[in-house]
Every structure is written in structure tokens, then in C-alpha cells.
Coordinates of C-alpha atoms in Angstrom, one line a residue:
M24 CA -22.4 127.3 -33.1
R25 CA -21.0 124.3 -35.1
N26 CA -22.4 123.7 -38.6
V27 CA -24.2 120.2 -38.8
T28 CA -23.7 118.7 -42.2
P29 CA -25.3 115.6 -43.8
L30 CA -22.0 113.8 -43.1
H31 CA -22.3 114.5 -39.3
I32 CA -25.9 113.3 -39.3
G33 CA -24.9 110.1 -41.1
L34 CA -22.1 109.4 -38.7
G35 CA -24.4 110.0 -35.8
L36 CA -27.0 107.6 -37.1
A37 CA -24.3 105.0 -37.7
A38 CA -23.0 105.3 -34.2
L39 CA -26.5 105.0 -32.8
T40 CA -27.2 101.9 -34.9
M41 CA -24.0 100.3 -33.6
A42 CA -24.7 101.2 -30.0
V43 CA -28.0 99.4 -30.0
P44 CA -26.6 95.8 -30.2
A45 CA -23.8 96.8 -27.9
Q46 CA -26.2 97.8 -25.3
S47 CA -28.6 94.9 -25.9
Q48 CA -25.9 92.3 -25.2
F49 CA -26.1 93.4 -21.6
E50 CA -29.9 93.9 -21.4
S51 CA -30.9 90.7 -23.3
P52 CA -28.2 88.0 -22.9
A53 CA -27.9 85.6 -25.9
A54 CA -29.0 82.1 -25.6
P55 CA -26.4 79.9 -23.9
A56 CA -24.0 78.1 -26.2
P57 CA -24.4 74.4 -26.5
P58 CA -22.1 72.4 -24.1
L59 CA -18.7 71.5 -25.5
P60 CA -18.5 67.8 -26.2
A61 CA -16.3 65.9 -23.8
E62 CA -13.7 63.6 -25.4
T63 CA -13.0 62.1 -21.9
I64 CA -14.9 62.1 -18.6
Y65 CA -13.1 61.1 -15.5
A66 CA -15.5 59.7 -13.0
D67 CA -15.6 58.7 -9.4
G68 CA -12.6 60.6 -8.3
R69 CA -11.8 63.1 -5.6
F70 CA -10.7 66.2 -7.5
Y71 CA -9.2 69.0 -5.4
T72 CA -10.5 72.3 -6.8
P73 CA -10.7 75.9 -5.6
D74 CA -14.4 75.4 -4.9
G75 CA -14.0 72.2 -2.9
W76 CA -14.1 68.6 -3.9
A77 CA -15.5 67.3 -7.2
T78 CA -16.2 63.8 -8.3
H79 CA -16.2 64.2 -12.1
M80 CA -14.3 66.1 -14.8
A81 CA -14.9 66.5 -18.5
L82 CA -12.1 67.3 -21.0
N83 CA -12.1 68.6 -24.6
K84 CA -8.6 68.6 -26.3
G85 CA -6.9 68.6 -22.9
I86 CA -8.9 71.5 -21.5
I87 CA -11.3 71.2 -18.6
V88 CA -14.9 71.9 -19.9
A89 CA -16.7 70.9 -16.7
I90 CA -15.9 69.8 -13.2
G91 CA -18.2 68.9 -10.4
T92 CA -20.8 66.2 -10.0
A93 CA -22.0 63.6 -12.4
E94 CA -24.9 65.9 -13.2
D95 CA -22.5 68.7 -14.0
V96 CA -20.6 66.8 -16.7
A97 CA -23.6 64.9 -18.1
P98 CA -24.5 67.6 -20.7
H99 CA -21.0 67.2 -22.2
R100 CA -21.2 63.5 -22.8
T101 CA -21.7 62.2 -26.4
E102 CA -21.7 58.8 -27.9
D103 CA -18.0 59.2 -28.6
T104 CA -17.0 60.2 -25.0
Q105 CA -14.5 57.9 -23.3
T106 CA -15.0 57.4 -19.6
S107 CA -12.1 56.7 -17.2
E108 CA -13.1 55.4 -13.7
L109 CA -10.8 56.6 -10.9
G110 CA -12.2 54.4 -8.1
G111 CA -12.3 57.2 -5.5
L112 CA -8.7 58.1 -5.9
T113 CA -7.5 61.6 -5.1
V114 CA -6.6 64.0 -7.9
L115 CA -4.5 67.2 -7.3
P116 CA -3.3 69.9 -9.6
G117 CA 0.2 69.1 -11.0
L118 CA 3.1 70.3 -8.9
F119 CA 5.9 72.7 -9.6
D120 CA 9.5 72.7 -8.5
M121 CA 10.8 76.3 -8.8
H122 CA 14.5 75.7 -8.3
I123 CA 16.0 72.6 -9.8
H124 CA 18.8 71.3 -12.0
P125 CA 17.6 68.3 -14.0
G126 CA 20.5 68.3 -16.4
L127 CA 23.1 68.3 -13.6
A128 CA 21.2 65.5 -11.9
G129 CA 21.2 63.6 -15.1
M130 CA 25.0 64.1 -15.5
D131 CA 25.4 62.8 -11.9
R132 CA 24.7 59.3 -13.3
N133 CA 28.2 59.4 -14.9
Y134 CA 29.9 60.5 -11.7
C135 CA 31.3 58.7 -8.7
T136 CA 28.7 58.9 -6.0
I137 CA 29.8 59.5 -2.4
P138 CA 27.3 58.1 0.2
F139 CA 25.8 61.1 2.0
P140 CA 26.9 61.8 4.6
A141 CA 30.3 60.0 4.6
D142 CA 33.3 60.0 6.9
L143 CA 36.8 60.2 5.4
A144 CA 37.3 56.4 5.4
L145 CA 34.1 55.8 3.5
L146 CA 34.8 58.6 1.1
K147 CA 38.3 57.3 0.3
Q148 CA 37.0 53.7 -0.1
T149 CA 34.4 55.0 -2.6
V150 CA 36.9 57.0 -4.6
A151 CA 39.3 54.1 -4.6
G152 CA 36.6 51.9 -6.2
C153 CA 35.9 54.5 -8.8
V154 CA 39.6 54.9 -9.6
A155 CA 39.9 51.2 -10.1
A156 CA 37.2 51.3 -12.8
R157 CA 39.1 53.9 -14.8
R158 CA 42.3 54.0 -16.8
P159 CA 45.4 55.8 -15.3
G160 CA 45.2 59.5 -16.0
E161 CA 41.5 59.4 -16.6
W162 CA 39.4 62.0 -14.6
V163 CA 37.4 60.9 -11.7
L164 CA 34.5 63.2 -11.0
A165 CA 32.5 62.7 -7.8
K166 CA 29.7 64.0 -5.7
A167 CA 28.9 64.9 -2.8
Y168 CA 30.8 65.2 0.4
Q169 CA 30.0 67.3 3.5
A170 CA 33.1 68.6 5.3
D171 CA 31.8 68.5 8.8
Q172 CA 31.0 64.8 8.5
L173 CA 34.5 63.7 7.5
G174 CA 35.8 63.4 11.0
V175 CA 39.0 65.4 10.3
P176 CA 39.6 69.1 10.9
Y177 CA 40.1 69.9 7.3
P178 CA 39.8 68.2 3.9
D179 CA 43.2 68.0 2.1
R180 CA 44.4 66.9 -1.3
T181 CA 46.7 64.3 0.3
Y182 CA 43.8 62.2 1.5
L183 CA 42.7 61.9 -2.1
D184 CA 46.3 61.3 -3.3
E185 CA 46.5 58.2 -1.2
V186 CA 43.8 56.5 -3.3
A187 CA 44.3 58.3 -6.6
P188 CA 48.0 59.1 -7.2
D189 CA 47.7 58.9 -11.0
N190 CA 44.2 60.0 -11.7
P191 CA 43.0 63.6 -11.4
V192 CA 40.1 63.7 -8.9
F193 CA 37.5 66.5 -8.3
I194 CA 34.7 66.1 -5.8
A195 CA 31.9 68.7 -5.4
D196 CA 30.5 69.1 -2.0
F197 CA 26.7 68.6 -1.4
S198 CA 26.0 72.3 -2.1
G199 CA 28.0 72.6 -5.3
H200 CA 29.7 75.7 -4.0
T201 CA 32.9 74.0 -2.8
G202 CA 35.1 71.5 -4.5
W203 CA 37.9 69.2 -3.5
A204 CA 40.8 68.3 -5.9
N205 CA 43.8 66.0 -5.5
S206 CA 47.3 66.9 -6.5
A207 CA 47.0 65.5 -10.0
A208 CA 44.0 67.8 -10.7
L209 CA 45.7 70.8 -9.3
R210 CA 48.7 70.2 -11.5
L211 CA 46.6 70.0 -14.6
A212 CA 44.9 73.2 -13.6
G213 CA 48.1 75.0 -12.8
V214 CA 47.1 75.7 -9.3
G215 CA 50.1 76.1 -6.9
A216 CA 51.4 78.0 -4.0
D217 CA 51.9 81.1 -6.2
S218 CA 48.3 81.1 -7.6
A219 CA 46.2 84.1 -6.6
D220 CA 42.6 83.8 -5.5
P221 CA 40.3 84.5 -8.5
P222 CA 37.7 87.2 -8.2
N223 CA 34.8 85.9 -6.0
G224 CA 36.7 82.7 -5.1
V225 CA 39.0 81.3 -2.4
I226 CA 41.8 78.8 -2.8
D227 CA 42.1 77.2 0.6
R228 CA 45.7 77.0 1.8
D229 CA 47.5 75.3 4.6
R230 CA 49.8 77.1 7.1
Q231 CA 52.7 76.9 4.7
G232 CA 50.6 78.6 2.0
R233 CA 50.1 75.5 -0.1
P234 CA 46.7 74.8 -1.7
T235 CA 44.9 72.1 0.2
G236 CA 42.8 71.2 -2.8
V237 CA 39.6 72.8 -1.4
L238 CA 38.3 75.5 -3.7
H239 CA 35.4 77.8 -3.0
E240 CA 33.0 79.4 -5.5
S241 CA 34.7 80.7 -8.6
A242 CA 38.0 79.1 -7.6
M243 CA 36.4 75.7 -8.6
R244 CA 36.5 76.9 -12.2
L245 CA 40.3 76.8 -12.1
V246 CA 39.9 73.0 -12.1
T247 CA 36.6 72.5 -13.9
A248 CA 37.9 74.5 -16.9
V249 CA 40.5 71.7 -17.7
I250 CA 38.0 68.8 -17.4
P251 CA 37.2 67.5 -20.9
S252 CA 34.0 68.8 -22.3
T253 CA 30.8 66.7 -22.6
E254 CA 29.3 65.8 -25.9
M255 CA 26.0 67.3 -26.8
A256 CA 24.2 64.0 -27.0
V257 CA 25.2 63.2 -23.4
I258 CA 23.9 66.6 -22.2
E259 CA 20.6 66.1 -24.1
D260 CA 20.2 62.6 -22.6
A261 CA 20.9 64.0 -19.1
V262 CA 18.2 66.7 -19.4
K263 CA 15.7 64.2 -20.8
W264 CA 16.4 61.7 -18.0
G265 CA 16.1 64.4 -15.3
A266 CA 12.8 65.7 -16.6
S267 CA 11.4 62.1 -16.7
Q268 CA 12.2 61.6 -13.1
L269 CA 10.2 64.6 -12.2
L270 CA 7.1 63.3 -14.0
A271 CA 7.2 60.4 -11.6
Q272 CA 7.0 62.8 -8.7
G273 CA 4.0 64.6 -10.2
I274 CA 6.0 67.7 -11.2
I275 CA 4.5 69.2 -14.3
G276 CA 6.5 72.4 -14.4
F277 CA 9.9 73.6 -13.1
V278 CA 12.5 76.3 -13.2
D279 CA 16.0 75.1 -14.3
A280 CA 17.7 77.6 -12.1
S281 CA 21.2 77.6 -13.7
T282 CA 21.0 76.6 -17.4
T283 CA 24.0 76.5 -19.7
F284 CA 23.5 77.3 -23.4
E285 CA 24.1 73.6 -24.2
Q286 CA 21.3 72.6 -21.9
L287 CA 19.1 75.3 -23.4
Q288 CA 19.7 73.7 -26.8
A289 CA 18.8 70.4 -25.4
Y290 CA 15.5 71.6 -24.0
A291 CA 14.6 73.1 -27.4
A292 CA 15.5 69.9 -29.2
L293 CA 13.6 67.7 -26.8
S294 CA 10.5 69.9 -27.1
D295 CA 10.7 69.8 -30.9
R296 CA 10.6 66.0 -30.7
G297 CA 7.8 65.9 -28.1
D298 CA 10.2 64.5 -25.5
M299 CA 9.9 67.5 -23.1
K300 CA 6.4 67.4 -21.6
Q301 CA 6.6 69.9 -18.7
Y302 CA 6.4 73.6 -18.5
V303 CA 10.0 74.8 -18.2
R304 CA 11.6 78.2 -17.4
T305 CA 15.3 78.2 -18.0
C306 CA 17.5 80.7 -16.1
I307 CA 20.6 81.2 -18.3
W308 CA 23.8 81.3 -16.4
S309 CA 25.2 84.2 -18.3
L310 CA 25.3 88.0 -18.3
A311 CA 26.0 88.2 -22.0
E312 CA 24.1 90.5 -24.3
D313 CA 23.1 87.7 -26.6
A314 CA 20.8 86.3 -23.9
I315 CA 17.9 88.0 -25.8
A316 CA 18.8 86.3 -29.1
R317 CA 19.3 83.0 -27.4
R318 CA 15.9 83.4 -25.7
N319 CA 14.1 83.9 -28.9
L320 CA 16.0 81.2 -30.8
Y321 CA 15.3 78.5 -28.3
A322 CA 11.9 79.5 -27.0
R323 CA 9.2 76.8 -27.5
R324 CA 5.6 76.4 -26.6
N325 CA 6.5 74.9 -23.2
V326 CA 10.0 76.2 -22.8
Q327 CA 10.5 79.8 -21.6
P328 CA 14.2 80.9 -21.8
D329 CA 13.3 84.2 -20.4
C330 CA 15.3 84.2 -17.2
V331 CA 18.9 85.1 -16.2
K332 CA 20.7 83.7 -13.2
I333 CA 22.9 85.9 -11.0
F334 CA 24.9 84.5 -8.2
L335 CA 25.3 86.9 -5.2
D336 CA 26.8 84.6 -2.6
G337 CA 27.5 80.9 -1.6
V338 CA 26.2 78.8 1.2
P339 CA 25.9 79.3 5.0
T340 CA 27.6 76.0 5.8
A341 CA 31.2 75.3 7.1
A342 CA 32.3 76.9 3.8
R343 CA 31.0 80.2 5.1
T344 CA 30.4 81.7 1.7
A345 CA 26.9 83.0 2.1
A346 CA 26.8 86.7 2.6
M347 CA 25.4 87.5 6.1
L348 CA 24.4 90.7 7.9
D349 CA 25.8 89.2 11.1
A350 CA 29.2 87.7 11.5
Y351 CA 29.6 83.9 11.5
V352 CA 30.2 82.3 14.9
G353 CA 31.7 79.1 13.6
R354 CA 35.2 78.6 12.3
G355 CA 34.3 76.3 9.4
H356 CA 36.3 73.4 8.1
V357 CA 38.9 75.2 6.0
H358 CA 42.3 76.8 6.7
S359 CA 41.7 79.9 4.7
A360 CA 38.2 80.9 6.0
P361 CA 36.3 83.5 3.9
P362 CA 35.6 86.8 5.6
E363 CA 33.5 86.7 8.8
H364 CA 30.4 88.0 7.0
G365 CA 30.9 85.6 3.9
I366 CA 31.3 86.7 0.3
L367 CA 29.2 89.0 -1.9
L368 CA 30.0 87.9 -5.4
V369 CA 28.9 91.0 -7.3
Q370 CA 30.3 94.3 -6.1
P371 CA 29.8 97.2 -6.0
D372 CA 26.0 97.5 -5.8
E373 CA 26.1 99.9 -8.8
V374 CA 27.3 97.1 -11.1
L375 CA 24.5 94.7 -10.0
N376 CA 21.9 97.5 -10.2
A377 CA 22.8 98.3 -13.8
Q378 CA 22.7 94.6 -14.8
V379 CA 19.3 94.0 -13.2
A380 CA 17.8 97.2 -14.6
G381 CA 19.0 96.3 -18.1
F382 CA 17.6 92.8 -18.0
D383 CA 14.3 94.1 -16.6
R384 CA 14.1 96.6 -19.4
Q385 CA 14.6 93.8 -22.0
G386 CA 11.9 91.6 -20.5
L387 CA 14.1 89.1 -18.8
T388 CA 13.3 87.8 -15.3
V389 CA 16.2 87.6 -12.9
K390 CA 16.7 84.8 -10.5
F391 CA 19.2 85.6 -7.8
H392 CA 21.2 83.1 -5.8
A393 CA 21.0 84.7 -2.4
A394 CA 21.3 82.4 0.6
G395 CA 22.4 84.8 3.2
D396 CA 20.4 87.8 4.4
S397 CA 23.0 90.3 3.2
A398 CA 22.8 88.9 -0.3
V399 CA 19.0 88.9 -0.1
R400 CA 19.1 92.6 0.8
Q401 CA 21.4 93.3 -2.1
A402 CA 19.1 91.5 -4.5
L403 CA 16.1 93.5 -3.3
G404 CA 18.1 96.7 -3.6
A405 CA 18.8 95.8 -7.3
I406 CA 15.1 95.1 -7.9
A407 CA 14.1 98.4 -6.3
R408 CA 16.5 100.2 -8.5
A409 CA 15.1 98.5 -11.6
R410 CA 11.5 99.5 -10.5
A411 CA 12.6 103.1 -10.0
L412 CA 14.2 103.3 -13.4
N413 CA 11.8 101.2 -15.5
G414 CA 8.6 101.3 -13.5
Y415 CA 6.8 98.1 -12.7
S416 CA 7.5 95.8 -15.7
G417 CA 5.3 93.0 -14.5
L418 CA 8.3 90.7 -14.1
G419 CA 8.4 88.8 -10.9
H420 CA 12.2 88.8 -10.2
S421 CA 12.9 86.0 -7.8
V422 CA 15.2 85.9 -4.8
G423 CA 16.4 82.3 -4.7
H424 CA 17.3 80.1 -1.7
T425 CA 16.6 82.8 0.9
S426 CA 17.9 80.7 3.8
F427 CA 17.9 83.8 5.9
I428 CA 15.9 87.1 5.5
V429 CA 15.3 89.7 8.1
P430 CA 11.7 90.8 8.7
E431 CA 12.0 94.3 7.3
D432 CA 13.2 92.9 4.0
I433 CA 10.2 90.6 3.7
A434 CA 8.1 93.8 3.8
V435 CA 10.4 95.3 1.1
A436 CA 9.9 92.2 -1.1
R437 CA 6.1 92.6 -0.9
K438 CA 6.3 96.3 -1.8
L439 CA 8.5 95.4 -4.9
H440 CA 6.3 92.6 -6.1
A441 CA 9.4 90.3 -5.8
T442 CA 9.1 86.6 -5.4
I443 CA 10.8 84.8 -2.5
E444 CA 11.9 81.3 -3.4
F445 CA 13.0 78.9 -0.6
S446 CA 15.3 76.0 -1.5
P447 CA 16.6 73.4 -1.0
V448 CA 14.2 71.4 1.0
I449 CA 16.1 71.4 4.3
W450 CA 13.8 73.3 6.6
Y451 CA 13.8 70.5 9.1
P452 CA 16.5 69.0 11.4
G453 CA 19.3 67.1 9.7
P454 CA 23.1 67.0 9.1
V455 CA 23.2 70.0 6.8
V456 CA 21.0 72.1 9.1
G457 CA 23.3 71.1 12.0
D458 CA 26.3 72.4 10.0
I459 CA 24.5 75.7 9.2
A460 CA 23.4 76.1 12.9
A461 CA 27.0 75.7 14.0
Q462 CA 28.2 78.5 11.7
V463 CA 25.5 81.1 12.3
G464 CA 24.4 80.4 15.9
P465 CA 21.0 79.5 17.5
D466 CA 19.5 83.0 17.4
K467 CA 19.9 83.2 13.6
M468 CA 18.2 79.8 13.2
K469 CA 14.9 81.1 14.8
D470 CA 14.0 82.7 11.4
Y471 CA 15.6 80.0 9.2
Y472 CA 13.6 79.6 6.0
A473 CA 11.0 82.1 6.9
I474 CA 8.3 80.6 4.7
G475 CA 5.4 81.4 7.1
S476 CA 6.4 85.0 7.6
A477 CA 6.7 85.6 3.8
I478 CA 3.3 84.2 3.1
K479 CA 1.7 86.1 6.0
A480 CA 3.2 89.3 4.6
G481 CA 1.6 88.7 1.2
V482 CA 4.8 87.9 -0.7
L483 CA 4.5 85.6 -3.6
T484 CA 6.3 82.6 -2.2
V485 CA 7.5 79.4 -4.0
V486 CA 9.8 76.5 -3.1
G487 CA 12.2 74.2 -4.9
S488 CA 14.2 71.1 -4.2
D489 CA 17.5 72.3 -5.7
W490 CA 18.0 68.7 -7.0
P491 CA 20.6 67.2 -7.1
V492 CA 21.4 68.9 -3.8
V493 CA 18.5 67.0 -2.3
P494 CA 16.1 64.6 -4.0
P495 CA 13.2 66.1 -6.0
D496 CA 10.6 64.9 -3.5
P497 CA 7.6 67.3 -3.3
W498 CA 5.8 65.2 -0.7
T499 CA 8.6 65.6 1.8
A500 CA 8.6 69.3 1.0
L501 CA 4.9 69.5 1.4
E502 CA 4.8 67.7 4.7
T503 CA 7.8 69.5 6.3
M504 CA 6.5 72.9 5.3
V505 CA 3.5 72.1 7.6
T506 CA 5.5 70.3 10.4
R507 CA 9.0 71.7 10.2
Q508 CA 10.0 68.3 11.5
V509 CA 11.9 65.4 9.9
P510 CA 9.6 63.3 7.6
G511 CA 7.4 61.2 9.9
G512 CA 7.5 63.8 12.6
D513 CA 10.1 62.2 14.9
S514 CA 12.0 65.3 15.9
E515 CA 11.7 68.7 17.5
P516 CA 10.4 71.3 15.0
L517 CA 12.9 73.7 13.4
A518 CA 11.7 77.3 13.6
P519 CA 8.1 76.2 14.3
E520 CA 6.7 79.7 14.0
Q521 CA 7.4 79.3 10.2
R522 CA 4.9 76.5 9.8
V523 CA 2.1 76.8 7.3
G524 CA -1.2 75.0 6.8
L525 CA -1.5 72.1 4.3
E526 CA -3.8 74.0 1.9
I527 CA -1.4 76.9 1.9
A528 CA 1.6 74.7 1.3
L529 CA -0.2 73.0 -1.6
R530 CA -1.1 76.3 -3.1
V531 CA 2.6 77.4 -2.9
M532 CA 3.5 74.3 -5.0
T533 CA 0.7 74.7 -7.5
L534 CA -1.2 77.9 -8.2
D535 CA 1.4 80.3 -6.7
S536 CA 4.1 78.7 -8.7
A537 CA 2.1 78.9 -11.9
R538 CA 1.5 82.6 -11.1
Q539 CA 5.2 83.2 -10.8
L540 CA 5.7 81.7 -14.3
G541 CA 2.8 83.8 -15.7
L542 CA 0.8 80.6 -16.3
H543 CA -1.9 80.9 -13.7
N544 CA -4.6 81.4 -16.2
L545 CA -3.6 78.1 -17.9
T546 CA -2.6 75.8 -15.1
G547 CA -2.0 75.5 -11.3
S548 CA -5.5 74.5 -10.4
L549 CA -8.3 72.3 -11.6
E550 CA -10.9 74.7 -13.0
V551 CA -13.0 75.1 -16.1
G552 CA -11.0 76.6 -19.0
K553 CA -7.6 75.4 -17.7
S554 CA -5.4 72.7 -18.9
A555 CA -5.9 69.3 -17.4
D556 CA -2.6 69.2 -15.7
M557 CA -3.2 66.8 -12.8
I558 CA -1.8 64.0 -10.7
V559 CA -3.5 60.9 -9.3
I560 CA -2.1 59.9 -6.0
D561 CA -2.5 56.9 -3.7
R562 CA -3.9 58.6 -0.7
D563 CA -6.0 61.6 0.3
I564 CA -3.4 63.9 1.9
F565 CA -6.1 65.8 3.7
A566 CA -7.6 62.8 5.4
I567 CA -4.4 61.2 6.8
P568 CA -2.0 62.4 9.5
V569 CA 0.2 65.1 8.0
T570 CA 3.3 63.1 9.1
E571 CA 2.4 60.4 6.5
I572 CA 2.3 62.7 3.5
H573 CA 6.0 62.1 2.7
A574 CA 5.1 58.5 1.8
T575 CA 2.7 59.6 -1.0
K576 CA 3.0 57.8 -4.3
V577 CA 2.0 59.3 -7.7
L578 CA 0.0 56.8 -9.7
A579 CA -0.4 58.9 -12.8
T580 CA 0.7 62.3 -14.1
Y581 CA -1.3 64.2 -16.8
I582 CA -0.3 67.3 -18.8
G583 CA -2.9 68.7 -21.1
G584 CA -5.0 65.6 -20.5
E585 CA -2.2 63.4 -21.8
M586 CA -0.9 60.7 -19.4
V587 CA 2.8 61.3 -19.3
Y588 CA 3.6 59.0 -16.4
R589 CA 2.0 55.9 -15.0
H590 CA 3.1 54.0 -11.9
A591 CA 3.7 50.3 -12.4
D592 CA 1.0 49.6 -9.9
R593 CA -1.7 51.4 -11.9
R594 CA -2.9 49.3 -14.9

């Protein structure tokens, strides 16, 4: 039997004394705390909440302290409370774009813009005008052509030489995965008949073996490497401009899906000055070991540089660079077509698996570029290996684009707690979709952008515009997720079994996106205790025909209760 000493008795009495109030807090709840005073009350609105519609909302320091009826917010009103009347307007949670490139879009303002889509005559006319505005020998950078719309079998450098004999020209296609250079640009880059294809890239060649000027994937870098670098001030201005355009669309958070270190510096500097309002995750385009140091150096309250981008393939267009499980059926619009199953940019699997496991172990989220279903499978395999080695880290690694995914891999994604991200917003009929269908065949298009299947399987699903590939228009994205038709509904639906309901589509663009960023306890829905991140719009999207949603206008955008955008029509 153990000896009981005075010390043991004293400790026991102390423990008993401490246990009494601990137990009593459950048996006799304390008196409720006084209501938090509201600095602002928004009245007479239609607030979309998880519990239904509310008419009033009270804020304290940008946090929602009450939401419901006038009676619900009344206890929070003081003599200092400001009231903002909304006149019955609809208020939604702020939206997220989970795959976007604001800095690239901002830089596009400095480029020659090719009308989309353009035939060869219009493209040459546009380039000629841009050449005329520049000095001889000065670079002409342009976006964005689509090969199957040109009206010729193959793009060729000689077409550009006709309008730009003395200026180097480089044009990116609409996807950004193929470029087209003239002879002057190829000479500066040292690309000739004897040039070998770089790893993970293809130099298109004519029947005589001469480069046509069309460069796929990493081969583009042969030319872009000799283009003069951009000053930091220009990069910062581009990022700032891009983010400001998103506020006008009601986008309060986004993932910059391929961030350079210069752009990362710009995000940090803008945040320090109060010029970056949104929640931002940056996915660094680097596999360097200093990603950890850079992450901590440039992390800010609203900037998360905790993501690494890994490119696994290209695009399933006429370029045929997306990695597919089934062979392409189309020939494409190039002489030197990539392999019939496309290109896997990281091989062998062991190399990718080691990279992903290492980033996972260091707390970095990985966003994969994986458009084809073979690349998607490779990405999921790498995530599975990381889970096996490290256990579940809590990181929601994201498979990006996911134009094609087979049903069994959707189930794998659910098991791995992986995120499936669908982008760009081209899940309805159009020129790009027609190009893709011609390359992969009609059977493959039945499961094109399998958003509905992913959601039904319980996979965390998000979407993105991929701007500047397509405009950052969340209202078109929202409508067409529901209809799978062109905006306005004047077309046959594309893969109609992948439609989702409006409430689900809105959740994908709000709360589910916040969850993917680890911010779901702070934002993504209008609830007590969350940040007042909200948008006022000009119509009730639940009360109108769904085919009118694309015309929605944002009247005001708020982040943390601060109005960060106001439409000119809202005084």
C-alpha cells in the first residue's frame, strides 16, 4: 500500500478545488456577455448566408457580430453606429479565382494584342501595325493566336517575316504553351536547323528540317531567354493593375498559379503599402531549395507564398502537348507533332514523387499543371507517394486544369484529400473547345471538365479563370457551371451530365475555395465571427433565369468591412 503524505493530501485538495469551477462552468453557465457594439450596420439588404437570407448585418472592426433581422442586430447598435442602407440589393460572400495570373495579365497591356480568334490576314495586319509603332530592331511581343483559326495548314515564320523583316517578333498562343517566332527572333536565339529539341520541348520543323518558328513548351524559352528583362517597377505595376481588375469582378481572393520571384516581391511590397487588398496564395514557379526561405521572407498577412507550381504537361489543343491516356485522333497544326499521347514534362515518376514528398514534408502545397488525364494520374500518384511517406500533412495539394480525368481517378483524389481545380472557364461550346474536340474525339469530350462528377464524389473542387487565357469573369463561370451552354444559353450543352446546381456552383467559388486556402474559418461565407468579405450585386441571381447570370454587375466589393471597389453607378 502506498504511503499518503501531507504533500499528497495537499495536492489532492488543490486538484479538487480547481475541479469545482471547471465542472461548474458546464452546470451553471455564466451570464451572457454584453453584445459587441456595432461600428456599422447594413440594413435592408438580401444577405446570402448558410442559414438562408438575412436583411441586416452588424460589423465591429470588419468582423460580423450579428446577421439576421433588424431585431437581431438591434442590441449591437450604439449612438456611434453608422447605418448603410442597401435598398434591397443582394449581398453575396466575396468570390475566389483559384487559378489566375494577374501579373501576366497586367504585362499584356504592353504587348501587341491579336484579336481572338483571328485568321492569318487579320493577325498579319495587327502585327504590321505594332511593328510600325516600334523602332527597327525593337522586339514586338504579342498575344494571342489560335492555330486552327488561321486558315492555313501550319503557322510559319515566313508569314511574320513578311510584315516584320527587321524586328524580332514572338507571339504566344492563347494557352501560353506554344509560341510563334519570326526569323529575326530565331536568329537572336540561335535557333537553326541544327538546334536540338530541349528537354520537355519541341521545335517545330518543316519537311526540310528547318524551324518553322513554332515552339512548344520549354522550347519557347529558347526565344524568351533573349528578350530584354522587365524592370521591377513595371512588374509591380502589372501585379497591382491585375489585382485591381479582380476587385471589380467581386474577387476577394485568388491563387497566382505561376509566380516568379519578381512577382512575389511585388506582392509583398504592395501588401506593405496597403495596395494589395485580396487574400493571395502564390505558387512559385521553381523547384529550388530556397523556396522555403523565399516563402518566409515575402509572407504577409494576406499573402501566402506557400505553394510550388509543377508543370506536368501542356494543352489538349492542336498543339497536342497535354499528356493523355488515349492517343490523340487529330493531326494538329504543326509539322513536327508531339507524340500521339502528348508530353509528360517530368519523368520518370520517381523524380516527381521525390520532389512532391519533399515539398509536402516542408509544408509547401503543390499545384500541378495537369490538363490531360495521364498527367492527372501522374499528379495523383505523386500525392499518394507523399501521403505514404509523410502521412497526411493537412496540405490540400491541387491538381490544376484537369480538362480530362477518368472516373477511377476521381475516387483516388477523394481518398487522398487532393483538390481538383478546373480551369480555364471553357466548359461550354466555343472555338477552343472545338479545337480540343477535334484532337481528342467525341467520346473523350463526354467527360470534359468533370466538375459534377468530382463534386458528387466528395472531392474538394474549385475553379479558376486562368486569366489572361480567358477574362476573369466569375459570373460567366457561375452560369456555365450550371448550364454547360454558352453564356445566355443559346447552344447545345457540353457534357450536360457535368452540370451542377447554382447553390453548389456558388459554394465552389466561395466557401470551398476558402477551405482550400485554409481560410474557411475566416472567410468564404457570411456568418457571425467571420470577416465581412462581401459583394453587392445588381440582381438576385437566385430569382432570375440562370442564363442571365453572366450579365451580373458588381456594385461594391468589401474586404474586412472596407469598401475596396465601388461601381460608378453606385454613389
